[in-house]
CSV table of N, CA and C in Angstrom, one decimal:
chain,number,residue,atom,x,y,z
A,1,UNK,N,-6.9,-254.2,1.9
A,1,UNK,CA,-7.6,-252.9,2.1
A,1,UNK,C,-7.4,-252.8,3.6
A,2,UNK,N,-7.2,-251.7,3.9
A,2,UNK,CA,-7.0,-251.1,5.5
A,2,UNK,C,-8.3,-251.0,5.8
A,3,UNK,N,-8.5,-251.1,7.1
A,3,UNK,CA,-9.8,-250.9,8.1
A,3,UNK,C,-10.3,-249.5,7.7
A,4,UNK,N,-9.4,-248.5,7.7
A,4,UNK,CA,-9.6,-247.1,7.4
A,4,UNK,C,-10.4,-246.8,6.1
A,5,UNK,N,-9.7,-247.5,5.1
A,5,UNK,CA,-10.3,-247.1,3.8
A,5,UNK,C,-11.7,-247.9,3.8
A,6,UNK,N,-11.8,-249.2,4.3
A,6,UNK,CA,-13.2,-249.8,4.2
A,6,UNK,C,-14.3,-249.0,4.9
A,7,UNK,N,-14.0,-248.4,6.1
A,7,UNK,CA,-14.9,-247.4,6.8
A,7,UNK,C,-15.2,-246.3,6.1
A,8,UNK,N,-14.3,-245.7,5.3
A,8,UNK,CA,-14.4,-244.5,4.4
A,8,UNK,C,-15.6,-244.9,3.4
A,9,UNK,N,-15.3,-246.0,2.8
A,9,UNK,CA,-16.1,-246.3,1.7
A,9,UNK,C,-17.6,-246.6,2.2
A,10,UNK,N,-17.6,-247.2,3.4
A,10,UNK,CA,-19.0,-247.5,4.0
A,10,UNK,C,-19.7,-246.2,4.1
A,11,UNK,N,-18.8,-245.1,4.7
A,11,UNK,CA,-19.4,-244.0,5.1
A,11,UNK,C,-19.8,-243.1,3.6
A,12,UNK,N,-18.9,-243.3,2.9
A,12,UNK,CA,-19.4,-242.6,1.3
A,12,UNK,C,-20.6,-243.2,0.9
A,13,UNK,N,-20.8,-244.7,0.9
A,13,UNK,CA,-22.0,-245.2,0.2
A,13,UNK,C,-23.2,-245.2,1.2
A,14,UNK,N,-23.1,-245.3,2.6
A,14,UNK,CA,-24.3,-245.1,3.2
A,14,UNK,C,-24.5,-243.9,4.0
A,15,UNK,N,-23.4,-243.2,4.2
A,15,UNK,CA,-23.6,-241.8,5.1
A,15,UNK,C,-23.0,-242.2,6.3
A,16,UNK,N,-22.4,-241.2,7.0
A,16,UNK,CA,-21.8,-241.4,8.4
A,16,UNK,C,-22.8,-242.2,9.3
A,17,UNK,N,-24.0,-241.6,9.7
A,17,UNK,CA,-24.7,-242.5,10.7
A,17,UNK,C,-25.1,-243.6,10.1
A,18,UNK,N,-25.5,-243.8,9.1
A,18,UNK,CA,-26.2,-245.3,8.9
A,18,UNK,C,-25.1,-246.4,8.6
A,19,UNK,N,-24.0,-246.1,8.1
A,19,UNK,CA,-22.9,-247.0,7.9
A,19,UNK,C,-22.6,-247.9,9.0
A,20,UNK,N,-22.6,-247.2,10.2
A,20,UNK,CA,-22.3,-248.2,11.4
A,20,UNK,C,-23.5,-248.9,11.9
A,21,UNK,N,-24.7,-248.3,11.6
A,21,UNK,CA,-26.0,-249.1,12.0
A,21,UNK,C,-26.0,-250.4,10.9
A,22,UNK,N,-25.9,-250.1,9.7
A,22,UNK,CA,-25.7,-251.3,8.6
A,22,UNK,C,-24.7,-252.1,9.1
A,23,UNK,N,-23.7,-251.7,9.5
A,23,UNK,CA,-22.7,-252.7,9.9
A,23,UNK,C,-23.0,-253.7,11.1
A,24,UNK,N,-23.7,-253.0,11.9
A,24,UNK,CA,-24.2,-253.8,13.1
A,24,UNK,C,-25.4,-254.7,12.8
A,25,UNK,N,-26.3,-254.1,12.1
A,25,UNK,CA,-27.5,-254.9,12.0
A,25,UNK,C,-28.1,-255.7,11.0
A,26,UNK,N,-27.3,-255.5,9.8
A,26,UNK,CA,-27.4,-256.3,8.7
A,26,UNK,C,-26.8,-257.5,8.3
A,27,UNK,N,-27.7,-258.7,8.5
A,27,UNK,CA,-26.8,-260.0,8.5
A,27,UNK,C,-26.9,-260.3,7.1
A,28,UNK,N,-25.8,-260.7,6.5
A,28,UNK,CA,-25.7,-261.0,5.1
A,28,UNK,C,-25.2,-262.4,4.7
A,29,UNK,N,-26.0,-263.0,4.0
A,29,UNK,CA,-25.5,-264.7,3.7
A,29,UNK,C,-24.2,-264.7,3.3
A,30,UNK,N,-23.8,-263.4,2.3
A,30,UNK,CA,-22.5,-263.7,1.7
A,30,UNK,C,-21.3,-263.6,2.7
A,31,UNK,N,-21.8,-263.1,4.0
A,31,UNK,CA,-20.9,-263.3,5.1
A,31,UNK,C,-21.1,-264.5,6.1
A,32,UNK,N,-21.6,-265.4,5.4
A,32,UNK,CA,-21.8,-266.6,6.4
A,32,UNK,C,-22.9,-266.4,7.5
A,33,UNK,N,-23.8,-265.6,7.2
A,33,UNK,CA,-25.0,-265.2,8.3
A,33,UNK,C,-24.4,-264.4,9.2
A,34,UNK,N,-23.5,-263.3,9.0
A,34,UNK,CA,-22.8,-262.5,9.9
A,34,UNK,C,-23.1,-261.1,9.4
A,35,UNK,N,-23.1,-260.2,10.6
A,35,UNK,CA,-23.1,-258.8,10.1
A,35,UNK,C,-21.4,-258.3,9.9
A,36,UNK,N,-21.5,-257.2,9.1
A,36,UNK,CA,-20.1,-256.8,8.8
A,36,UNK,C,-19.2,-256.7,10.1
A,37,UNK,N,-19.8,-256.1,11.1
A,37,UNK,CA,-18.8,-256.2,12.3
A,37,UNK,C,-18.4,-257.7,12.9
A,38,UNK,N,-19.4,-258.7,12.7
A,38,UNK,CA,-19.0,-260.1,13.0
A,38,UNK,C,-18.0,-260.5,12.2
A,39,UNK,N,-18.2,-260.3,11.1
A,39,UNK,CA,-17.3,-260.9,9.9
A,39,UNK,C,-15.8,-260.3,10.2
A,40,UNK,N,-15.8,-259.0,10.3
A,40,UNK,CA,-14.4,-258.4,10.8
A,40,UNK,C,-13.7,-258.8,12.1
A,41,UNK,N,-14.7,-259.0,13.0
A,41,UNK,CA,-14.2,-259.5,14.3
A,41,UNK,C,-13.7,-260.9,14.3
A,42,UNK,N,-14.2,-261.7,13.2
A,42,UNK,CA,-14.2,-263.1,12.9
A,42,UNK,C,-12.8,-263.2,12.3
A,43,UNK,N,-12.2,-262.2,11.8
A,43,UNK,CA,-10.8,-262.2,11.0
A,43,UNK,C,-11.1,-262.1,9.5
A,44,UNK,N,-12.4,-262.0,9.1
A,44,UNK,CA,-12.4,-261.6,7.7
A,44,UNK,C,-11.7,-260.5,7.0
A,45,UNK,N,-11.2,-260.6,6.0
A,45,UNK,CA,-10.3,-259.6,5.4
A,45,UNK,C,-11.3,-258.3,5.1
A,46,UNK,N,-10.9,-256.9,5.3
A,46,UNK,CA,-12.0,-256.1,4.8
A,46,UNK,C,-12.1,-255.9,3.5
A,47,UNK,N,-11.2,-256.3,2.5
A,47,UNK,CA,-11.4,-256.4,1.0
A,47,UNK,C,-12.7,-257.4,0.8
A,48,UNK,N,-12.8,-258.5,1.4
A,48,UNK,CA,-13.7,-259.4,1.1
A,48,UNK,C,-15.0,-259.1,1.6
A,49,UNK,N,-15.2,-258.4,3.0
A,49,UNK,CA,-16.2,-258.0,3.4
A,49,UNK,C,-16.8,-256.7,2.5
A,50,UNK,N,-15.9,-255.9,2.0
A,50,UNK,CA,-16.4,-254.7,1.3
A,50,UNK,C,-17.0,-255.4,-0.1
A,51,UNK,N,-16.3,-256.4,-0.6
A,51,UNK,CA,-16.9,-257.1,-1.9
A,51,UNK,C,-18.3,-257.7,-1.5
A,52,UNK,N,-18.5,-258.4,-0.5
A,52,UNK,CA,-20.0,-258.9,0.0
A,52,UNK,C,-20.7,-257.6,0.1
A,53,UNK,N,-20.5,-256.6,0.8
A,53,UNK,CA,-21.4,-255.4,0.8
A,53,UNK,C,-21.7,-254.6,-0.6
A,54,UNK,N,-20.9,-254.7,-1.3
A,54,UNK,CA,-21.0,-254.2,-2.7
A,54,UNK,C,-21.9,-255.1,-3.5
A,55,UNK,N,-21.8,-256.3,-3.6
A,55,UNK,CA,-22.6,-257.2,-4.2
A,55,UNK,C,-24.1,-257.2,-3.7
A,56,UNK,N,-24.2,-257.2,-2.2
A,56,UNK,CA,-25.5,-257.2,-1.6
A,56,UNK,C,-26.2,-255.9,-1.8
A,57,UNK,N,-25.5,-254.9,-1.7
A,57,UNK,CA,-26.2,-253.6,-1.8
A,57,UNK,C,-26.2,-252.9,-3.1
A,58,UNK,N,-25.5,-253.4,-4.2
A,58,UNK,CA,-25.4,-252.9,-5.5
A,58,UNK,C,-24.9,-251.8,-5.4
A,59,UNK,N,-23.6,-251.5,-4.8
A,59,UNK,CA,-22.8,-250.6,-4.8
A,59,UNK,C,-22.3,-250.3,-6.3
A,60,UNK,N,-22.2,-249.0,-6.9
A,60,UNK,CA,-22.0,-248.6,-8.2
A,60,UNK,C,-20.4,-249.2,-8.5
A,61,UNK,N,-20.3,-249.5,-9.5
A,61,UNK,CA,-18.9,-250.0,-9.8
A,61,UNK,C,-17.8,-249.0,-9.9
A,62,UNK,N,-17.9,-248.0,-9.9
A,62,UNK,CA,-17.0,-246.9,-9.6
A,62,UNK,C,-16.7,-246.5,-8.2
A,63,UNK,N,-17.4,-247.1,-7.3
A,63,UNK,CA,-17.2,-247.1,-6.1
A,63,UNK,C,-16.7,-248.2,-5.4
A,64,UNK,N,-16.4,-249.4,-5.9
A,64,UNK,CA,-15.9,-250.6,-5.7
A,64,UNK,C,-14.6,-250.7,-5.2
């Protein structure tokens, strides 16, 4: 998954304004105690991070 697609999906689910805030502030156990930004900066694949967000935030199956 390309980062552009990842951020598009984040914006679709959370809204433009909240997507970045969530990505910066919400620490997830599924990401090893990292935020979305920290995981991506550490080299995690966008697809893996998106799956963690989906699992944590109950993203509907049709949006995954």
